[in-house]
XYZ file of C-alpha atoms in Angstrom:
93
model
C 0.000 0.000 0.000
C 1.246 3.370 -0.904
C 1.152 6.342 1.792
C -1.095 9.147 1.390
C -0.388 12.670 1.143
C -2.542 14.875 1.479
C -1.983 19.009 0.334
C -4.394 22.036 2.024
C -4.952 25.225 2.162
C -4.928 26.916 5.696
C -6.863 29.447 4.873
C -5.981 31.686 8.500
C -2.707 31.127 7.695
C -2.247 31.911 3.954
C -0.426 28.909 3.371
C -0.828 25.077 2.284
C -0.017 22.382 4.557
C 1.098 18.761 3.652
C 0.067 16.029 5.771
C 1.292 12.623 5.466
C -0.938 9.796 6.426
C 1.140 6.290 6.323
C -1.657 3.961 4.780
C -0.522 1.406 7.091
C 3.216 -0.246 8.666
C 4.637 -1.450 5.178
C 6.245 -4.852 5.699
C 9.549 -6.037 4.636
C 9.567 -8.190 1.879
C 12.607 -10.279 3.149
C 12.938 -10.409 6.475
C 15.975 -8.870 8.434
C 18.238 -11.823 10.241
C 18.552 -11.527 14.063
C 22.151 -10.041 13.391
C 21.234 -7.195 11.106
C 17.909 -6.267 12.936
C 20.586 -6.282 16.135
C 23.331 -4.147 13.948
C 20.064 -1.748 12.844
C 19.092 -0.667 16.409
C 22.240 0.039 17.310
C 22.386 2.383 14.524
C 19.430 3.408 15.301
C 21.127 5.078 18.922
C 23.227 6.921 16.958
C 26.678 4.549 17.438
C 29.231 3.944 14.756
C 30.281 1.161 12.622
C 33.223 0.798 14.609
C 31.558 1.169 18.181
C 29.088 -1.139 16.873
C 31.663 -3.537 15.648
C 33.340 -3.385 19.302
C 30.452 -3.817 21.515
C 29.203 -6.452 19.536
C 32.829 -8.292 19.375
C 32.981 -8.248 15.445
C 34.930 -6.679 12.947
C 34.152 -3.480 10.910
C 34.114 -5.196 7.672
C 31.597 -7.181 8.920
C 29.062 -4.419 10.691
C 29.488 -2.938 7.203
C 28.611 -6.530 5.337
C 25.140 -6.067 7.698
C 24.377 -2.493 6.665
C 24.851 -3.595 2.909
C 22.348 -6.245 3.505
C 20.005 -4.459 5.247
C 20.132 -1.406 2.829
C 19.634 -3.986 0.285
C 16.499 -5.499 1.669
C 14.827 -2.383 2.723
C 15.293 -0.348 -0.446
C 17.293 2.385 1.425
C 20.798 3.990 0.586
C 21.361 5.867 4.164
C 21.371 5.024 7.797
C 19.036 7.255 8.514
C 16.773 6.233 5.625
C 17.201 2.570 7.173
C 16.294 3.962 11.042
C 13.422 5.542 9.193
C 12.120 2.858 7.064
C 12.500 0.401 10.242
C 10.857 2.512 12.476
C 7.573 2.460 9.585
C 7.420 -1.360 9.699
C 7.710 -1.771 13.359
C 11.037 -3.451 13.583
C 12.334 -1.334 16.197
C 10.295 -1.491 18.583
C-alpha cells in the first residue's frame, strides 16, 4: 500500500499544509536476520560502525557486510533512511 499525502490550504494562515498519512506499517519483503535487525538498532542510537563492531565483538568489515544487507532489503541507501524505514514497519520497537 502506498502512503497518502494529502496538500491544504490553511486558509488563517495563507499557506498550504502537507500532511502525510502512512496507509498502514509497510512490511519487509525479506525479512531482516537476528544479526542485522541487532546491527540496525544500534544504529538506530546513533553509534558507529566501529563502536558497533566493538560492543558487539565483530569486525568493521563485517558491521558494514550487515548495513549492505540491510540497505539492500529495505530499499534504502542511508542510515538514517534505514532507522526511518525500520521505524515504519515496526522493527524497532
Amino acid at each position: 500500500m502506498q502512503p497518502q499525502t494529502i496538500a491544504s490550504w490553511a486558509e488563517a494562515e495563507g499557506r498550504y499544509e502537507i500532511l502525510f498519512y502512512p496507509a498502514s506499517a509497510p512490511s519487509l519483503d525479506e525479512p531482516l536476520s537476528p544479526r542485522e535487525l541487532e546491527v540496525a538498532k544500534l544504529v538506530a542510537t546513533g553509534l558507529s560502525s566501529k563502536i558497533i563492531a566493538h560492543t558487539l565483538g565483530i569486525s568493521n568489515w563485517t558491521v558494514c557486510t550487515h548495513l549492505r544487507r540491510t540497505f539492500s532489503k529495505l530499499g534504502v541507501t542511508t542510515r538514517a533512511a534505514m532507522v526511518a524505514r525500520l521505524h515504519q514497519t515496526g522493527s524497532l520497537r
